Amino acid sequence: MSLKTDRLEYERAYAERSNQLIYVDPQSAEARIINWSPNMLLIAASAEHGENIARLFDSLVERDSFLQWTRPGEPAENLAGYYKRTPLSVMHTGITPAAFGASYVDMGLNRLRLGRVQNIVVVGELSALQENVKLGDLVVATSAIREDDSHLSYAHPDLPAVSDARISRAITTAARATGHPTHVGVCWSCGAGAGIYDPSLTHRAWELHQLGVLGNAVEAATAYLLGSMVGFRVGSLWLAADSVFEPITWQHPSPRLDWEQGWSWLVQAGLDALALLAAASPSES
Amino acid sequence: MLGGKGLAQELSPYLIFVHSSEYNPEKHLLPQMQDVRTFGGFPVQGGGSARGMYRGAEIWVVHQFMGCTATQLWLECLKGTPVRYIIGLAEMTAYDDAVRIGDIVLPTVAARGDLVTDIHIAPDVPATGDADLLDRLEDKLRPSGWDVHRGAIYSGMPGGTGAHNPILREKVWRHLQTGLLGNAIETSVTYLESMRLGFRAAEAWAVSDDIAYGYMEHTSDGKERWTHAWELIAQAGLDVLADIADEERNS
């Protein structure tokens, strides 16, 4: 056998590998979670706030860790339950507090291929590029500038990474209902390790600031691009956790903001958006 | 901006940089070293570091989980530290069935499929490993008789799914036709950022999965071959750095 010269054999082997990748044991807790509802909240971060998120639900039907490299009892927790009487599920893409970037969103979305999930709201933290986007503000990313580490793997650079309009509208409605300042617009998915604070990006950040780009939401581009290629409807909501206009305060031991500093309303807005979507399309649920 | 104070200044010039979701650094590196100290939650997946002595040389180990973004951040943190030599160790997906699970790949050049380093280095600059370090790694590995491949790879397919993503079938086919050995996500960032920051870097990868056979668990001896490959690259990495330290001490 030579994969290099035998296209048919290559096709067979590749399909087999892909199927292995997305296979989910139908008897597993993972299967029960991804088949629970067409509406999922995807946390583009690790599971520091898992307990608080679980408490927002009326009741839980399943709670588990199932990311590829986690083991029972480790972070990256996921759950299914009723939120305001609506069946919803939650998945974390981050495994450790340091986990961030396109790779984790890629891994998370691919685990959902065989489930019931159709509508996905991604929530995470953002670095603000506009002075009026204050720490703790909410940001709805309608589209994302593709400069992350999965950039060239999926599609030609001229393909835009765009949120689903219906999901974005539901997120905006839910975010504004929290009473916290909410901004809606274009974000930057910058894959640089130091994000927008990399000194090499000073000019780029200035240029995007001038264009009104709201901030850096690292995982948005991959979530939108891969999501649409796989067939999900994806929107995202971000919590401004730092800003070029304010001194950075690193969080310890977790880099995330506290629950009371914004995650509570970020998550609630995401869940409320999904509940709104479910109410608008009861046949899907 | 990052590093430059405290622990960073205690680093030695000789660093092993691990990109892996597994516990191989603990299993294959630390037991070979003496006077080991660990930092930052090691061996927690996704971050941590350790230092120890090996053949009279102080070697540091930095372990990150995966991805170009995190790799770039770690390397930026090494800027302005005493680090001068980096041996990267990791596991990768092979394309060609001639490269089996458990084989070792020494990437000479990485096709730049990620965009992370474009912010620092123009896209026409090839991501190239340090030839002397690659030679040294190869010299350490060849006597084992193990299958070692040296050549160009692709970097940038997202971790976790990578080359098995159905969306990437045509891209991987084209890579296969051009002779790329596989997808080693972080190599391009490691090589390019090392060029920029003044480190000399080379990497050695253990093949954990491939197109022909799938994951290591799907072949009868995949796990054993992969584990042994990790033993070999860990040993080679330590020996290469210790050799250089010896030479520098004696020069």
Coordinates of C-alpha atoms in Angstrom, one line a residue:
Chain A
M1 CA 0.0 0.0 0.0
S2 CA 1.2 3.5 -0.8
L3 CA -1.0 6.3 0.2
K4 CA 1.0 8.7 -1.9
T5 CA 0.2 7.0 -5.2
D6 CA -3.1 5.3 -4.4
R7 CA -5.8 7.9 -4.2
L8 CA -8.6 5.4 -3.5
E9 CA -6.6 3.9 -0.6
Y10 CA -5.9 7.4 0.7
E11 CA -9.6 8.3 0.6
R12 CA -10.5 5.1 2.5
A13 CA -7.8 5.6 5.1
Y14 CA -8.6 9.3 5.5
A15 CA -12.4 8.6 6.0
E16 CA -11.6 6.0 8.6
R17 CA -9.4 8.3 10.5
S18 CA -12.0 11.1 10.4
N19 CA -14.6 8.7 11.6
Q20 CA -12.4 7.5 14.5
L21 CA -11.9 11.1 15.4
I22 CA -15.5 12.1 15.7
Y23 CA -16.8 8.8 17.1
V24 CA -18.7 9.1 20.3
D25 CA -19.8 6.0 22.3
P26 CA -23.6 6.2 22.1
Q27 CA -23.9 4.9 25.7
S28 CA -21.5 7.5 27.1
A29 CA -22.2 10.6 29.1
E30 CA -20.6 12.6 26.3
A31 CA -23.3 11.3 23.9
R32 CA -26.1 12.1 26.3
I33 CA -24.8 15.7 26.6
I34 CA -24.3 16.4 22.9
N35 CA -27.6 14.8 22.1
W36 CA -29.5 16.6 24.8
S37 CA -30.4 19.8 23.0
P38 CA -29.8 21.7 19.7
N39 CA -28.6 24.6 21.8
M40 CA -25.2 24.7 23.4
L41 CA -23.1 27.2 25.3
L42 CA -19.4 26.8 24.5
I43 CA -17.1 28.2 27.0
A44 CA -13.8 29.2 25.3
A45 CA -11.9 28.9 28.5
S46 CA -11.2 26.4 31.2
A47 CA -13.6 25.3 33.9
E48 CA -12.9 27.7 36.8
H49 CA -16.6 28.7 36.8
G50 CA -18.1 25.3 36.3
E51 CA -19.8 25.2 39.7
N52 CA -21.4 28.6 39.3
I53 CA -22.6 27.7 35.8
A54 CA -24.1 24.5 37.0
R55 CA -26.0 26.5 39.7
L56 CA -27.7 28.6 37.1
F57 CA -29.6 25.6 35.8
D58 CA -33.0 24.6 37.2
S59 CA -31.9 21.0 37.1
L60 CA -29.0 19.0 35.7
V61 CA -29.5 15.7 33.8
E62 CA -25.8 15.0 33.1
R63 CA -22.4 16.3 34.2
D64 CA -19.1 15.0 32.8
S65 CA -15.6 15.6 31.5
F66 CA -15.2 14.4 28.0
L67 CA -12.6 16.4 26.1
Q68 CA -10.2 14.1 24.4
W69 CA -7.4 14.5 26.9
T70 CA -9.2 14.9 30.1
R71 CA -10.1 12.2 32.5
P72 CA -13.0 11.9 34.9
G73 CA -12.6 14.4 37.7
E74 CA -10.4 16.7 35.8
P75 CA -11.5 20.1 34.5
A76 CA -13.1 20.7 31.1
E77 CA -16.5 19.9 32.5
N78 CA -19.6 19.7 30.5
L79 CA -23.2 19.5 31.4
A80 CA -26.8 19.1 30.2
G81 CA -29.9 20.3 32.0
Y82 CA -32.8 22.7 32.1
Y83 CA -32.2 26.4 32.1
K84 CA -35.4 28.4 32.6
R85 CA -37.2 25.3 31.6
T86 CA -35.2 25.0 28.3
P87 CA -33.0 22.0 27.6
L88 CA -29.5 23.4 27.1
S89 CA -26.0 22.0 27.3
V90 CA -22.6 23.5 28.2
M91 CA -19.2 22.5 27.1
H92 CA -15.7 23.9 28.1
T93 CA -13.0 23.9 25.4
G94 CA -10.2 24.8 27.8
I95 CA -8.4 22.1 29.7
T96 CA -6.0 24.1 31.9
P97 CA -6.1 27.7 32.9
A98 CA -3.5 28.4 30.3
A99 CA -5.5 26.9 27.5
F100 CA -6.5 29.3 24.8
G101 CA -6.5 29.7 21.1
A102 CA -8.0 28.2 18.0
S103 CA -6.8 24.6 18.6
Y104 CA -9.1 24.2 21.6
V105 CA -12.2 25.5 19.8
D106 CA -11.3 23.2 16.9
M107 CA -11.2 20.2 19.2
G108 CA -14.4 21.2 20.9
L109 CA -16.4 21.7 17.7
N110 CA -15.3 18.5 16.1
R111 CA -16.5 16.5 19.1
L112 CA -20.0 17.9 18.4
R113 CA -20.2 16.7 14.8
L114 CA -22.4 13.7 15.5
G115 CA -24.6 15.2 18.1
R116 CA -27.9 17.2 18.0
V117 CA -26.2 20.6 18.5
Q118 CA -27.2 23.2 15.9
N119 CA -27.0 26.6 17.6
I120 CA -23.8 27.5 19.5
V121 CA -23.1 30.5 21.6
V122 CA -19.4 30.9 22.4
V123 CA -18.4 32.9 25.4
G124 CA -14.9 34.0 26.5
E125 CA -12.7 36.9 27.4
L126 CA -11.6 39.7 25.2
S127 CA -8.8 42.4 25.1
A128 CA -10.4 45.7 24.4
L129 CA -9.1 48.0 21.6
Q130 CA -11.6 50.8 22.1
E131 CA -11.5 53.2 25.0
N132 CA -15.3 53.0 25.5
V133 CA -15.1 49.2 25.9
K134 CA -14.4 49.1 29.6
L135 CA -13.4 46.2 31.7
G136 CA -16.5 44.1 32.4
D137 CA -18.3 45.3 29.3
L138 CA -19.9 42.7 27.0
V139 CA -19.0 42.5 23.3
V140 CA -20.9 40.7 20.6
A141 CA -18.5 39.8 17.7
T142 CA -20.4 40.0 14.5
S143 CA -17.3 39.0 12.5
A144 CA -13.7 38.3 13.2
I145 CA -10.5 39.2 11.5
R146 CA -8.7 36.0 10.7
E147 CA -5.2 36.1 12.2
D148 CA -5.2 33.1 14.4
D149 CA -3.3 29.9 14.3
S150 CA -5.8 27.8 12.3
H151 CA -6.0 30.6 9.7
L152 CA -4.6 28.8 6.7
S153 CA -5.7 25.3 7.5
Y154 CA -9.4 25.6 6.8
A155 CA -9.9 28.1 4.0
H156 CA -8.4 30.7 1.8
P157 CA -7.7 33.9 3.7
D158 CA -10.3 35.9 1.7
L159 CA -13.2 33.9 3.2
P160 CA -14.7 36.0 6.1
A161 CA -15.3 34.6 9.5
V162 CA -18.9 35.7 10.3
S163 CA -21.3 35.0 13.0
D164 CA -24.8 33.7 12.4
A165 CA -27.0 36.7 12.2
R166 CA -29.9 35.1 14.1
I167 CA -27.6 33.9 16.9
S168 CA -25.9 37.3 17.1
R169 CA -29.2 39.1 17.4
A170 CA -30.4 36.8 20.2
I171 CA -27.1 37.3 22.0
T172 CA -27.3 41.0 21.7
T173 CA -30.8 41.0 23.1
A174 CA -29.8 38.9 26.0
A175 CA -26.7 40.8 26.7
R176 CA -28.4 44.2 26.8
A177 CA -31.1 42.7 29.1
T178 CA -28.4 42.1 31.7
G179 CA -28.1 45.9 32.0
H180 CA -24.4 45.9 31.4
P181 CA -22.8 47.9 28.6
T182 CA -22.9 45.9 25.5
H183 CA -21.0 46.6 22.3
V184 CA -21.7 45.0 18.9
G185 CA -19.2 44.9 16.0
V186 CA -16.1 43.5 14.4
C187 CA -13.4 41.7 16.5
W188 CA -9.9 40.6 15.9
S189 CA -8.8 37.0 16.3
C190 CA -5.1 37.5 16.9
G191 CA -3.2 34.4 17.6
A192 CA -0.1 36.1 18.9
G193 CA 1.0 34.6 22.3
A194 CA 0.9 38.0 24.0
G195 CA -2.2 38.9 22.1
I196 CA -2.6 42.6 21.3
Y197 CA 0.2 43.5 23.7
D198 CA 2.9 42.1 21.5
P199 CA 5.1 45.1 20.7
S200 CA 5.2 44.0 17.0
L201 CA 1.5 44.6 16.8
T202 CA 1.5 48.2 17.9
H203 CA 0.9 49.5 14.3
R204 CA -1.6 46.8 13.5
A205 CA -3.5 47.4 16.8
W206 CA -3.6 51.1 16.0
E207 CA -4.9 50.5 12.5
L208 CA -7.7 48.2 13.8
H209 CA -8.5 50.7 16.6
Q210 CA -8.9 53.4 13.9
L211 CA -11.2 51.1 12.0
G212 CA -13.4 50.6 15.1
V213 CA -12.5 47.0 15.8
L214 CA -13.7 46.3 19.3
G215 CA -11.1 44.0 20.6
N216 CA -9.2 40.7 20.4
A217 CA -11.4 37.6 20.7
V218 CA -8.9 34.9 19.9
E219 CA -11.2 32.0 19.3
A220 CA -14.0 33.8 17.4
A221 CA -12.6 33.3 13.9
T222 CA -12.1 29.6 14.2
A223 CA -15.5 29.2 15.9
Y224 CA -17.2 31.0 13.0
L225 CA -15.3 29.6 10.1
L226 CA -15.1 26.0 11.3
G227 CA -18.7 26.2 12.7
S228 CA -20.1 27.2 9.4
M229 CA -18.1 24.6 7.5
V230 CA -19.4 21.9 9.8
G231 CA -22.9 23.2 9.7
F232 CA -23.4 24.9 13.1
R233 CA -24.9 28.3 13.6
V234 CA -22.5 30.1 15.8
G235 CA -22.4 33.5 17.6
S236 CA -20.2 34.7 20.3
L237 CA -20.2 37.0 23.4
W238 CA -17.1 38.3 25.1
L239 CA -16.3 39.8 28.4
A240 CA -13.7 42.6 28.3
A241 CA -11.1 41.3 30.6
D242 CA -8.2 43.7 29.8
S243 CA -7.7 46.7 27.6
V244 CA -4.9 48.7 26.0
F245 CA -6.4 51.7 27.8
E246 CA -6.2 50.2 31.3
P247 CA -3.3 48.6 33.3
I248 CA -3.3 44.8 33.1
T249 CA -3.9 43.0 36.3
W250 CA -3.1 39.3 35.9
Q251 CA -5.5 37.0 37.7
H252 CA -4.0 34.3 40.0
P253 CA -4.2 31.4 40.2
S254 CA -6.5 31.5 37.2
P255 CA -6.1 34.1 34.5
R256 CA -9.8 34.5 34.3
L257 CA -11.8 37.3 35.8
D258 CA -13.9 36.3 38.9
W259 CA -17.5 35.2 38.6
E260 CA -18.6 38.5 40.2
Q261 CA -16.4 40.6 37.9
G262 CA -18.4 39.7 34.8
W263 CA -18.5 36.0 34.2
S264 CA -21.9 35.7 35.9
W265 CA -23.6 38.0 33.5
L266 CA -21.5 36.8 30.5
V267 CA -22.7 33.2 31.1
Q268 CA -26.3 34.2 31.9
A269 CA -26.5 36.3 28.7
G270 CA -25.2 33.3 26.7
L271 CA -27.7 31.0 28.3
D272 CA -30.5 33.5 27.9
A273 CA -29.7 33.9 24.2
L274 CA -30.0 30.1 23.7
A275 CA -33.3 30.1 25.6
L276 CA -34.5 32.9 23.3
L277 CA -33.5 30.9 20.3
A278 CA -35.2 27.8 21.6
A279 CA -38.4 29.7 22.3
A280 CA -38.3 31.2 18.8
S281 CA -38.0 27.7 17.2
P282 CA -39.7 25.3 19.5
S283 CA -39.8 22.6 16.8
E284 CA -36.0 22.3 16.9
S285 CA -36.0 21.6 20.6
Chain B
M1 CA 7.2 42.9 28.6
L2 CA 7.2 39.2 29.5
G3 CA 9.8 37.6 31.7
G4 CA 13.2 39.2 32.2
K5 CA 13.0 39.0 36.0
G6 CA 12.9 36.4 38.7
L7 CA 12.8 32.8 37.7
A8 CA 13.4 33.6 34.0
Q9 CA 16.9 34.8 34.8
E10 CA 17.8 31.5 36.5
L11 CA 17.3 29.6 33.3
S12 CA 20.3 27.9 31.9
P13 CA 21.4 28.2 28.3
Y14 CA 20.1 24.7 27.6
L15 CA 16.4 24.1 27.3
I16 CA 14.1 21.3 26.3
F17 CA 10.7 22.6 25.1
V18 CA 7.9 20.0 25.1
H19 CA 4.7 20.4 23.2
S20 CA 2.6 17.5 24.4
S21 CA -0.7 16.5 26.0
E22 CA 1.0 13.5 27.6
Y23 CA 3.2 13.0 30.6
N24 CA 6.3 12.0 28.7
P25 CA 8.5 14.7 30.1
E26 CA 8.0 13.4 33.6
K27 CA 8.4 9.8 32.4
H28 CA 11.3 10.1 30.2
L29 CA 13.2 13.3 31.1
L30 CA 13.1 13.9 34.8
P31 CA 14.2 10.5 36.0
Q32 CA 17.4 10.9 34.0
M33 CA 18.2 14.1 35.7
Q34 CA 19.5 14.8 39.2
D35 CA 18.7 17.5 41.7
V36 CA 15.3 18.1 39.9
R37 CA 13.1 21.1 40.9
T38 CA 9.7 21.7 39.4
F39 CA 7.8 24.9 39.0
G40 CA 4.4 26.0 37.9
G41 CA 2.3 23.0 38.6
F42 CA 4.4 20.5 36.6
P43 CA 3.3 17.9 35.7
V44 CA -0.1 19.5 35.1
Q45 CA -1.0 19.3 31.4
G46 CA -0.5 22.5 29.6
G47 CA 2.2 24.2 31.5
G48 CA 5.0 23.9 33.9
S49 CA 8.8 23.8 34.0
A50 CA 11.6 21.9 35.7
R51 CA 15.3 22.1 36.0
G52 CA 17.9 19.5 36.8
M53 CA 21.4 18.4 36.2
Y54 CA 22.3 15.9 33.5
R55 CA 25.9 14.9 32.9
G56 CA 27.1 18.0 34.7
A57 CA 25.0 20.4 32.7
E58 CA 22.0 22.3 34.0
I59 CA 19.1 21.6 31.8
W60 CA 15.7 23.3 31.9
V61 CA 12.4 21.7 30.7
V62 CA 9.4 23.7 29.7
H63 CA 6.2 21.8 29.0
Q64 CA 3.3 23.4 27.1
F65 CA 0.2 21.5 26.0
M66 CA -0.3 22.5 22.3
G67 CA -0.9 25.2 19.8
C68 CA 1.0 27.9 18.0
T69 CA -0.3 30.7 20.1
A70 CA 0.9 29.2 23.4
T71 CA 4.3 28.3 21.8
Q72 CA 4.8 31.8 20.7
L73 CA 4.0 33.1 24.2
W74 CA 6.4 30.7 25.8
L75 CA 9.2 31.7 23.4
E76 CA 8.5 35.3 24.0
C77 CA 8.9 34.6 27.7
L78 CA 12.4 33.3 27.0
K79 CA 13.5 36.5 25.4
G80 CA 16.3 38.2 27.4
T81 CA 17.0 35.1 29.4
P82 CA 20.2 33.0 29.3
V83 CA 18.6 30.5 27.0
R84 CA 20.6 29.8 23.8
Y85 CA 19.9 26.3 22.7
I86 CA 16.4 24.7 22.4
I87 CA 15.5 21.1 21.7
G88 CA 11.8 20.8 21.0
L89 CA 10.2 17.4 21.7
A90 CA 6.6 16.5 20.7
E91 CA 4.3 14.1 19.0
M92 CA 2.8 14.5 15.5
T93 CA 0.6 13.0 12.8
A94 CA 2.4 11.4 9.9
Y95 CA 1.0 11.5 6.3
D96 CA 3.0 8.9 4.4
D97 CA 2.6 5.2 5.3
A98 CA 6.4 5.0 5.1
V99 CA 6.4 7.0 8.3
R100 CA 4.9 4.6 10.9
I101 CA 3.4 5.2 14.4
G102 CA 6.3 5.3 16.8
D103 CA 8.9 6.5 14.1
I104 CA 10.9 9.6 14.8
V105 CA 10.8 12.7 12.6
L106 CA 13.4 15.5 12.6
P107 CA 11.8 18.4 10.9
T108 CA 14.3 20.3 8.8
V109 CA 11.8 22.9 7.5
A110 CA 8.2 23.6 8.4
A111 CA 5.6 24.8 5.9
R112 CA 4.1 27.8 7.5
G113 CA 0.4 27.0 7.8
D114 CA -0.2 29.1 10.9
L115 CA -0.2 32.8 10.9
V116 CA 1.1 33.4 14.3
T117 CA 4.7 34.2 13.3
D118 CA 3.7 36.4 10.4
I119 CA 3.4 39.2 12.8
H120 CA 7.1 39.0 13.4
I121 CA 8.7 37.5 10.3
A122 CA 7.8 38.0 6.7
P123 CA 6.0 35.0 5.1
D124 CA 8.7 34.4 2.6
V125 CA 11.2 33.5 5.3
P126 CA 11.3 29.7 5.6
A127 CA 10.9 28.1 9.1
T128 CA 14.2 26.2 9.3
G129 CA 15.7 24.2 12.1
D130 CA 19.3 24.7 13.2
A131 CA 21.3 22.3 11.0
D132 CA 24.0 21.6 13.6
L133 CA 21.4 20.7 16.2
L134 CA 19.5 18.5 13.8
D135 CA 22.8 16.7 12.9
R136 CA 23.5 16.2 16.5
L137 CA 20.1 14.8 17.2
E138 CA 20.4 12.5 14.2
D139 CA 23.8 11.3 15.3
K140 CA 22.4 10.4 18.7
L141 CA 19.3 8.6 17.3
R142 CA 20.7 6.6 14.3
P143 CA 22.8 4.2 16.4
S144 CA 19.6 2.9 18.0
G145 CA 18.5 1.4 14.7
W146 CA 15.1 3.0 15.2
D147 CA 13.3 4.5 12.2
V148 CA 14.3 8.2 11.9
H149 CA 13.1 10.4 9.1
R150 CA 14.5 13.8 8.4
G151 CA 12.7 16.2 6.1
A152 CA 10.0 18.9 5.7
I153 CA 6.8 18.9 7.6
Y154 CA 3.6 21.1 7.7
S155 CA 2.9 23.3 10.8
G156 CA -0.4 24.8 11.7
M157 CA -3.3 22.4 11.6
P158 CA -5.2 23.0 14.8
G159 CA -4.3 20.7 17.6
G160 CA -6.7 18.0 18.7
T161 CA -8.2 17.4 15.2
G162 CA -5.4 18.3 13.0
A163 CA -4.8 16.2 9.9
H164 CA -7.8 14.0 10.6
N165 CA -10.3 16.8 10.1
P166 CA -12.5 15.8 7.1
I167 CA -12.3 19.4 5.9
L168 CA -8.5 19.0 5.4
R169 CA -8.6 15.9 3.2
E170 CA -7.5 17.7 0.0
K171 CA -4.9 19.8 1.7
V172 CA -3.3 16.7 3.3
W173 CA -3.4 14.9 -0.1
R174 CA -1.5 17.8 -1.7
H175 CA 1.0 17.7 1.2
L176 CA 1.5 14.0 0.7
Q177 CA 2.3 14.6 -3.0
T178 CA 4.9 17.2 -2.2
G179 CA 6.7 14.9 0.2
L180 CA 5.8 16.6 3.5
L181 CA 6.2 14.0 6.2
G182 CA 3.3 15.1 8.4
N183 CA 1.8 17.8 10.6
A184 CA 3.9 19.0 13.4
I185 CA 1.8 21.9 14.7
E186 CA 4.3 24.0 16.6
T187 CA 7.6 23.6 14.6
S188 CA 7.2 26.6 12.4
V189 CA 6.7 28.9 15.4
T190 CA 9.5 27.3 17.3
Y191 CA 12.0 27.7 14.4
L192 CA 11.0 31.2 13.4
E193 CA 10.7 32.7 16.8
S194 CA 14.0 31.1 17.7
M195 CA 15.5 32.8 14.7
R196 CA 14.1 36.1 15.7
L197 CA 15.0 35.9 19.4
G198 CA 18.5 34.5 18.9
F199 CA 18.0 30.9 20.0
R200 CA 19.4 27.9 18.2
A201 CA 16.6 25.4 17.9
A202 CA 15.8 21.9 16.5
E203 CA 13.0 19.5 17.1
A204 CA 12.4 15.8 17.3
W205 CA 8.9 14.4 17.0
A206 CA 7.5 11.0 17.9
V207 CA 4.7 9.9 15.5
S208 CA 1.6 9.3 17.6
D209 CA -0.9 8.8 14.7
D210 CA -1.0 8.7 10.9
I211 CA -3.4 8.5 8.0
A212 CA -2.7 4.9 7.2
Y213 CA -3.3 3.4 10.6
G214 CA -5.0 6.0 12.8
Y215 CA -4.1 6.5 16.4
M216 CA -1.5 4.6 18.3
E217 CA -4.2 2.6 20.1
H218 CA -5.4 1.2 16.8
T219 CA -2.3 -0.7 16.0
S220 CA -1.0 -3.7 17.9
D221 CA 2.4 -2.2 18.8
G222 CA 1.6 1.5 18.4
K223 CA 1.7 2.5 22.0
E224 CA 4.9 0.6 22.7
R225 CA 6.6 2.1 19.6
W226 CA 5.5 5.6 20.5
T227 CA 6.6 5.2 24.1
H228 CA 10.0 3.9 23.0
A229 CA 10.3 6.8 20.5
W230 CA 9.7 9.2 23.4
E231 CA 12.5 7.5 25.4
L232 CA 14.8 7.9 22.4
I233 CA 14.1 11.5 21.7
A234 CA 14.2 12.5 25.3
Q235 CA 17.6 10.8 25.7
A236 CA 18.9 12.4 22.5
G237 CA 17.7 15.8 23.5
L238 CA 19.4 15.6 26.9
D239 CA 22.6 14.2 25.4
V240 CA 22.8 16.9 22.6
L241 CA 22.5 19.7 25.2
A242 CA 24.9 18.0 27.6
D243 CA 27.4 17.6 24.7
I244 CA 27.2 21.3 23.9
A245 CA 27.5 22.3 27.5
D246 CA 30.6 20.1 27.7
E247 CA 32.1 21.7 24.6
E248 CA 31.4 25.2 25.9
R249 CA 33.0 24.4 29.2
N250 CA 36.1 23.0 27.6
S251 CA 36.5 25.6 24.9

